[in-house]
């Protein structure tokens, strides 16, 4: 049987038992042959134990040979390689020769910073915030109902005139359902606002917040508020001329005027916030495209220089 030996961290062999005897290997020399799982000292190999005489002296080492196929790496070499690239310099420069050299703390730090760079740090919390806000809007009728029960201004559902309270609830419940569906829909669209390789990720998400908030508030001003004003005027006969720029001398007339104002205000809010959001996204898109084009040109230039 022939054995490989380990000399100065290098694999040599294979050598026959007679050759190993003439070389004067020591009991501590690491050897390996087919069928062994790991390198082992020669003193642990039964066939080689006869080579070790009390006065045996080591002989000059033979010329190095190529490492054997499938031979396991010695443990001390593995430890050396793991420590070779894990210095302070590599910690700050990320110039590690092997992935296993990277400390666990550094790996977690790189992952966290990567989430910030690719927008995941902003996108996922924003998406969750949309859903939470939608749930709060859906639960708002319960809060309003409790406040109506505690009301001291004649609007309690247990007062002699419960109609205003009922009107508020009738208008608020459908809008609360709309609000839940609206924010769930907008939470799904958050992912489409940032692409994987974009360098500018925060501005598109900020524009989405502006757009979504403007749309929601504009719809509320343009639908729920006019409907509430008109229904209260029809049931209570309240005159709103005191809070309008110019008034019509009747409760219904002032209510219609207030409804028109509210619809116009809601429309302006939607279109202005949408325009602001689209402007921010357009600038970001241009910046991202310029950045990608610059990187592409730099890569092509490097390829040309290497050729």
Short mmCIF file of C-alpha atoms in Angstrom, two decimals:
data_model
loop_
_atom_site.label_atom_id
_atom_site.label_comp_id
_atom_site.label_asym_id
_atom_site.label_seq_id
_atom_site.Cartn_x
_atom_site.Cartn_y
_atom_site.Cartn_z
CA UNK A 1 0.00 0.00 0.00
CA UNK A 2 1.25 3.50 -0.80
CA UNK A 3 0.85 6.58 1.40
CA UNK A 4 0.86 10.34 0.98
CA UNK A 5 2.70 12.40 3.57
CA UNK A 6 2.42 16.02 4.67
CA UNK A 7 5.70 17.99 4.74
CA UNK A 8 5.76 21.73 5.56
CA UNK A 9 2.05 21.96 4.79
CA UNK A 10 2.44 20.32 1.34
CA UNK A 11 1.12 16.96 0.17
CA UNK A 12 3.85 14.57 -1.15
CA UNK A 13 3.71 11.07 -2.56
CA UNK A 14 2.43 8.49 -2.92
CA UNK A 15 5.27 6.43 -1.46
CA UNK A 16 5.61 2.76 -0.63
CA UNK A 17 6.34 1.59 2.90
CA UNK A 18 9.98 0.86 1.94
CA UNK A 19 10.39 4.39 0.55
CA UNK A 20 8.91 5.88 3.70
CA UNK A 21 11.35 3.82 5.74
CA UNK A 22 14.29 5.18 3.79
CA UNK A 23 12.96 8.71 4.17
CA UNK A 24 12.95 8.33 7.94
CA UNK A 25 9.50 9.67 8.66
CA UNK A 26 8.67 10.31 12.31
CA UNK A 27 5.73 8.95 14.32
CA UNK A 28 4.14 12.41 14.14
CA UNK A 29 4.31 12.67 10.32
CA UNK A 30 0.77 13.01 8.94
CA UNK A 31 -0.07 10.36 6.35
CA UNK A 32 -3.09 9.52 4.23
CA UNK A 33 -4.10 6.76 1.80
CA UNK A 34 -7.21 5.67 -0.02
CA UNK A 35 -9.90 4.60 2.43
CA UNK A 36 -8.89 6.99 5.22
CA UNK A 37 -11.33 9.75 6.16
CA UNK A 38 -8.71 12.13 7.57
CA UNK A 39 -4.96 12.59 7.80
CA UNK A 40 -3.46 10.72 10.76
CA UNK A 41 -0.03 10.44 12.44
CA UNK A 42 2.07 7.57 11.08
CA UNK A 43 2.26 6.07 14.56
CA UNK A 44 -1.46 5.31 14.39
CA UNK A 45 -1.14 3.25 11.18
CA UNK A 46 -0.47 -0.41 12.01
CA UNK A 47 1.53 -1.05 8.81
CA UNK A 48 3.86 1.88 9.53
CA UNK A 49 4.46 1.30 13.24
CA UNK A 50 7.33 -1.11 12.43
CA UNK A 51 9.28 1.74 10.82
CA UNK A 52 9.93 3.61 14.01
CA UNK A 53 13.14 2.49 15.66
CA UNK A 54 14.42 4.29 18.78
CA UNK A 55 17.53 5.65 16.98
CA UNK A 56 15.88 6.45 13.66
CA UNK A 57 16.98 9.78 12.20
CA UNK A 58 15.01 11.75 9.60
CA UNK A 59 16.38 11.70 6.06
CA UNK A 60 16.26 14.45 3.44
CA UNK A 61 12.79 14.91 2.03
CA UNK A 62 12.09 13.85 -1.58
CA UNK A 63 10.92 16.16 -4.32
CA UNK A 64 7.37 17.40 -3.84
CA UNK A 65 4.60 15.78 -5.85
CA UNK A 66 1.13 16.96 -6.82
CA UNK A 67 -1.54 16.72 -4.09
CA UNK A 68 -3.68 13.58 -4.33
CA UNK A 69 -7.21 13.65 -5.67
CA UNK A 70 -9.83 13.62 -2.92
CA UNK A 71 -7.39 14.00 -0.03
CA UNK A 72 -8.97 15.95 2.88
CA UNK A 73 -7.38 19.20 3.90
CA UNK A 74 -5.44 19.07 7.20
CA UNK A 75 -7.23 20.69 10.11
CA UNK A 76 -4.48 23.20 10.89
CA UNK A 77 -4.52 24.42 7.26
CA UNK A 78 -8.27 24.99 7.43
CA UNK A 79 -7.86 27.03 10.59
CA UNK A 80 -5.07 29.04 9.01
CA UNK A 81 -7.14 29.87 5.96
CA UNK A 82 -10.12 30.88 8.07
CA UNK A 83 -7.96 33.30 10.03
CA UNK A 84 -5.93 34.56 7.11
CA UNK A 85 -8.55 37.00 5.82
CA UNK A 86 -10.24 38.08 9.05
CA UNK A 87 -8.05 40.98 10.12
CA UNK A 88 -9.06 44.52 11.05
CA UNK A 89 -8.18 45.81 7.58
CA UNK A 90 -10.53 43.33 5.91
CA UNK A 91 -13.31 44.26 8.36
CA UNK A 92 -13.31 47.83 7.08
CA UNK A 93 -12.54 47.10 3.40
CA UNK A 94 -14.60 43.89 2.89
CA UNK A 95 -11.63 42.39 1.01
CA UNK A 96 -12.06 38.82 2.23
CA UNK A 97 -10.47 35.95 0.32
CA UNK A 98 -13.11 33.43 1.43
CA UNK A 99 -16.74 33.90 2.37
CA UNK A 100 -16.25 31.90 5.58
CA UNK A 101 -13.71 34.52 6.69
CA UNK A 102 -16.45 37.15 7.09
CA UNK A 103 -17.43 37.56 10.79
CA UNK A 104 -21.08 36.98 11.68
CA UNK A 105 -21.46 40.58 12.86
CA UNK A 106 -20.16 41.84 9.52
CA UNK A 107 -22.56 39.60 7.60
CA UNK A 108 -25.55 40.92 9.54
CA UNK A 109 -24.35 44.50 9.10
CA UNK A 110 -23.97 44.01 5.34
CA UNK A 111 -27.46 42.53 5.11
CA UNK A 112 -28.95 45.45 7.05
CA UNK A 113 -27.20 48.05 4.92
CA UNK A 114 -28.21 46.13 1.80
CA UNK A 115 -31.87 46.39 2.86
CA UNK A 116 -31.46 50.17 3.09
CA UNK A 117 -29.71 50.41 -0.27
CA UNK A 118 -32.28 48.34 -2.20
CA UNK A 119 -35.28 50.03 -0.57
CA UNK A 120 -36.52 47.02 1.40
CA UNK A 121 -35.95 48.94 4.65
CA UNK A 122 -38.44 51.61 3.51
CA UNK A 123 -40.80 49.53 1.36
CA UNK A 124 -41.92 46.84 3.78
CA UNK A 125 -42.62 49.10 6.81
CA UNK A 126 -44.52 51.47 4.50
CA UNK A 127 -46.60 48.62 3.12
CA UNK A 128 -47.45 47.45 6.65
CA UNK A 129 -48.27 51.04 7.70
CA UNK A 130 -50.78 51.30 4.84
CA UNK A 131 -52.55 48.15 5.98
CA UNK A 132 -52.61 49.32 9.62
CA UNK A 133 -54.01 52.70 8.58
CA UNK A 134 -56.69 50.97 6.50
CA UNK A 135 -57.73 48.89 9.51
CA UNK A 136 -57.92 52.02 11.68
CA UNK A 137 -60.13 53.72 9.08
CA UNK A 138 -62.38 50.64 9.02
CA UNK A 139 -62.69 50.80 12.82
CA UNK A 140 -63.38 54.55 12.90
CA UNK A 141 -67.21 54.11 12.94
CA UNK A 142 -66.89 52.35 16.30
CA UNK A 143 -64.98 55.31 17.73
CA UNK A 144 -67.52 57.77 16.33
CA UNK A 145 -70.39 55.68 17.68
CA UNK A 146 -68.89 55.80 21.19
CA UNK A 147 -68.45 59.56 20.93
CA UNK A 148 -72.06 59.98 19.84
CA UNK A 149 -73.22 58.05 22.89
CA UNK A 150 -71.19 60.40 25.10
CA UNK A 151 -72.30 63.56 23.25
CA UNK A 152 -73.67 66.51 25.21
CA UNK A 153 -74.65 68.60 22.20
CA UNK A 154 -77.94 66.99 21.19
CA UNK A 155 -76.42 64.58 18.66
CA UNK A 156 -76.50 61.47 20.81
CA UNK A 157 -78.37 58.52 19.33
CA UNK A 158 -80.23 58.32 22.66
CA UNK A 159 -81.33 61.97 22.56
CA UNK A 160 -84.77 63.23 21.52
CA UNK A 161 -83.38 63.86 17.99
CA UNK A 162 -81.20 60.88 17.04
CA UNK A 163 -81.42 61.54 13.30
CA UNK A 164 -78.09 63.45 12.96
CA UNK A 165 -76.24 60.65 14.69
CA UNK A 166 -77.80 58.05 12.42
CA UNK A 167 -76.88 60.12 9.35
CA UNK A 168 -73.27 60.35 10.47
CA UNK A 169 -73.08 56.60 10.90
CA UNK A 170 -74.82 55.89 7.57
CA UNK A 171 -72.29 58.08 5.73
CA UNK A 172 -69.25 56.97 7.71
CA UNK A 173 -69.65 53.18 7.50
CA UNK A 174 -69.49 52.90 3.66
CA UNK A 175 -66.54 55.31 3.58
CA UNK A 176 -64.76 53.24 6.25
CA UNK A 177 -65.14 50.14 4.08
CA UNK A 178 -63.85 52.10 1.09
CA UNK A 179 -60.88 53.29 3.17
CA UNK A 180 -59.89 49.73 4.11
CA UNK A 181 -60.02 48.55 0.49
CA UNK A 182 -58.20 51.69 -0.69
CA UNK A 183 -55.20 51.29 1.63
CA UNK A 184 -54.93 47.55 0.97
CA UNK A 185 -54.82 48.32 -2.75
CA UNK A 186 -52.15 50.98 -2.28
CA UNK A 187 -50.07 48.66 -0.08
CA UNK A 188 -49.83 46.18 -2.97
CA UNK A 189 -48.56 48.88 -5.33
CA UNK A 190 -45.70 49.95 -3.05
CA UNK A 191 -43.49 47.11 -4.39
CA UNK A 192 -43.79 48.37 -7.97
CA UNK A 193 -42.36 51.78 -7.15
CA UNK A 194 -38.78 50.56 -6.55
CA UNK A 195 -36.85 48.31 -8.90
CA UNK A 196 -34.10 45.96 -7.79
CA UNK A 197 -31.10 47.89 -9.16
CA UNK A 198 -32.35 51.44 -8.52
CA UNK A 199 -29.94 53.80 -6.76
CA UNK A 200 -32.69 56.23 -5.72
CA UNK A 201 -35.31 54.40 -3.65
CA UNK A 202 -36.61 56.77 -0.95
CA UNK A 203 -38.03 59.50 -3.21
CA UNK A 204 -40.39 57.18 -5.18
CA UNK A 205 -41.77 55.80 -1.92
CA UNK A 206 -42.22 59.32 -0.51
CA UNK A 207 -44.08 60.27 -3.69
CA UNK A 208 -46.34 57.26 -3.22
CA UNK A 209 -47.20 58.43 0.31
CA UNK A 210 -48.04 61.92 -0.98
CA UNK A 211 -50.18 60.55 -3.78
CA UNK A 212 -52.05 58.01 -1.62
CA UNK A 213 -52.74 60.47 1.21
CA UNK A 214 -53.93 63.11 -1.27
CA UNK A 215 -56.24 60.67 -3.04
CA UNK A 216 -57.77 59.41 0.19
CA UNK A 217 -58.33 62.85 1.69
CA UNK A 218 -59.56 64.24 -1.64
CA UNK A 219 -62.12 61.45 -2.02
CA UNK A 220 -63.29 62.06 1.55
CA UNK A 221 -63.69 65.80 0.91
CA UNK A 222 -65.44 65.20 -2.42
CA UNK A 223 -67.89 62.48 -1.38
CA UNK A 224 -68.47 61.97 2.33
CA UNK A 225 -68.42 65.64 3.36
CA UNK A 226 -70.91 66.90 0.70
CA UNK A 227 -73.26 63.99 1.39
CA UNK A 228 -73.10 64.60 5.13
CA UNK A 229 -73.71 68.34 4.74
CA UNK A 230 -76.74 67.86 2.48
CA UNK A 231 -78.34 65.17 4.65
CA UNK A 232 -77.91 67.23 7.82
CA UNK A 233 -79.41 70.26 6.09
CA UNK A 234 -82.41 68.26 4.92
CA UNK A 235 -83.08 66.79 8.37
CA UNK A 236 -82.01 69.60 10.69
CA UNK A 237 -82.38 72.71 8.55
CA UNK A 238 -79.00 74.06 9.61
CA UNK A 239 -77.88 77.28 7.90
CA UNK A 240 -74.23 77.17 6.76
CA UNK A 241 -74.02 80.69 5.31
CA UNK A 242 -71.94 81.92 8.26
CA UNK A 243 -68.96 79.74 7.26
CA UNK A 244 -69.19 80.24 3.48
CA UNK A 245 -67.61 83.05 1.38
CA UNK A 246 -71.04 84.01 0.10
CA UNK A 247 -74.29 82.41 1.13
CA UNK A 248 -77.72 81.52 -0.17
CA UNK A 249 -80.47 82.52 2.19
CA UNK A 250 -81.73 79.00 2.91
CA UNK A 251 -80.45 75.94 4.65
CA UNK A 252 -80.71 73.78 1.53
CA UNK A 253 -79.09 76.43 -0.65
CA UNK A 254 -76.15 76.90 1.72
CA UNK A 255 -75.76 73.11 2.03
CA UNK A 256 -75.60 72.71 -1.74
CA UNK A 257 -73.10 75.53 -1.94
CA UNK A 258 -70.94 73.90 0.75
CA UNK A 259 -71.18 70.56 -1.07
CA UNK A 260 -69.96 72.11 -4.32
CA UNK A 261 -67.04 73.76 -2.55
CA UNK A 262 -66.13 70.48 -0.87
CA UNK A 263 -66.19 68.58 -4.17
CA UNK A 264 -63.97 71.18 -5.84
CA UNK A 265 -61.54 71.17 -2.91
CA UNK A 266 -61.35 67.37 -3.01
CA UNK A 267 -60.66 67.39 -6.75
CA UNK A 268 -57.91 70.00 -6.39
CA UNK A 269 -56.28 68.03 -3.57
CA UNK A 270 -56.23 64.86 -5.68
CA UNK A 271 -54.83 66.47 -8.82
CA UNK A 272 -52.21 68.56 -6.98
CA UNK A 273 -50.85 65.73 -4.87
CA UNK A 274 -50.86 63.43 -7.89
CA UNK A 275 -48.94 65.98 -9.96
CA UNK A 276 -46.38 66.46 -7.19
CA UNK A 277 -45.91 62.70 -6.82
CA UNK A 278 -45.54 62.14 -10.57
CA UNK A 279 -42.99 64.94 -10.77
CA UNK A 280 -40.87 63.35 -8.06
CA UNK A 281 -41.07 59.94 -9.74
CA UNK A 282 -40.16 61.40 -13.13
CA UNK A 283 -37.03 63.05 -11.73
CA UNK A 284 -36.08 59.84 -9.93
CA UNK A 285 -36.62 57.76 -13.07
CA UNK A 286 -34.34 60.07 -15.05
CA UNK A 287 -31.67 59.90 -12.34
CA UNK A 288 -31.84 56.09 -12.16
CA UNK A 289 -31.61 55.72 -15.95
CA UNK A 290 -28.63 58.08 -16.14
CA UNK A 291 -26.91 56.14 -13.35
CA UNK A 292 -27.50 52.80 -15.09
CA UNK A 293 -26.29 54.18 -18.42
CA UNK A 294 -23.13 55.52 -16.79
CA UNK A 295 -22.41 52.14 -15.19
CA UNK A 296 -23.00 50.39 -18.51
CA UNK A 297 -20.60 52.71 -20.34
CA UNK A 298 -17.96 52.26 -17.62
CA UNK A 299 -18.24 48.46 -17.89
CA UNK A 300 -17.96 48.56 -21.68
CA UNK A 301 -14.91 50.81 -21.42
CA UNK A 302 -13.25 48.43 -18.98
CA UNK A 303 -13.95 45.50 -21.32
CA UNK A 304 -12.41 47.40 -24.24
CA UNK A 305 -9.33 48.28 -22.20
CA UNK A 306 -8.87 44.67 -21.11
CA UNK A 307 -9.11 43.47 -24.70
#
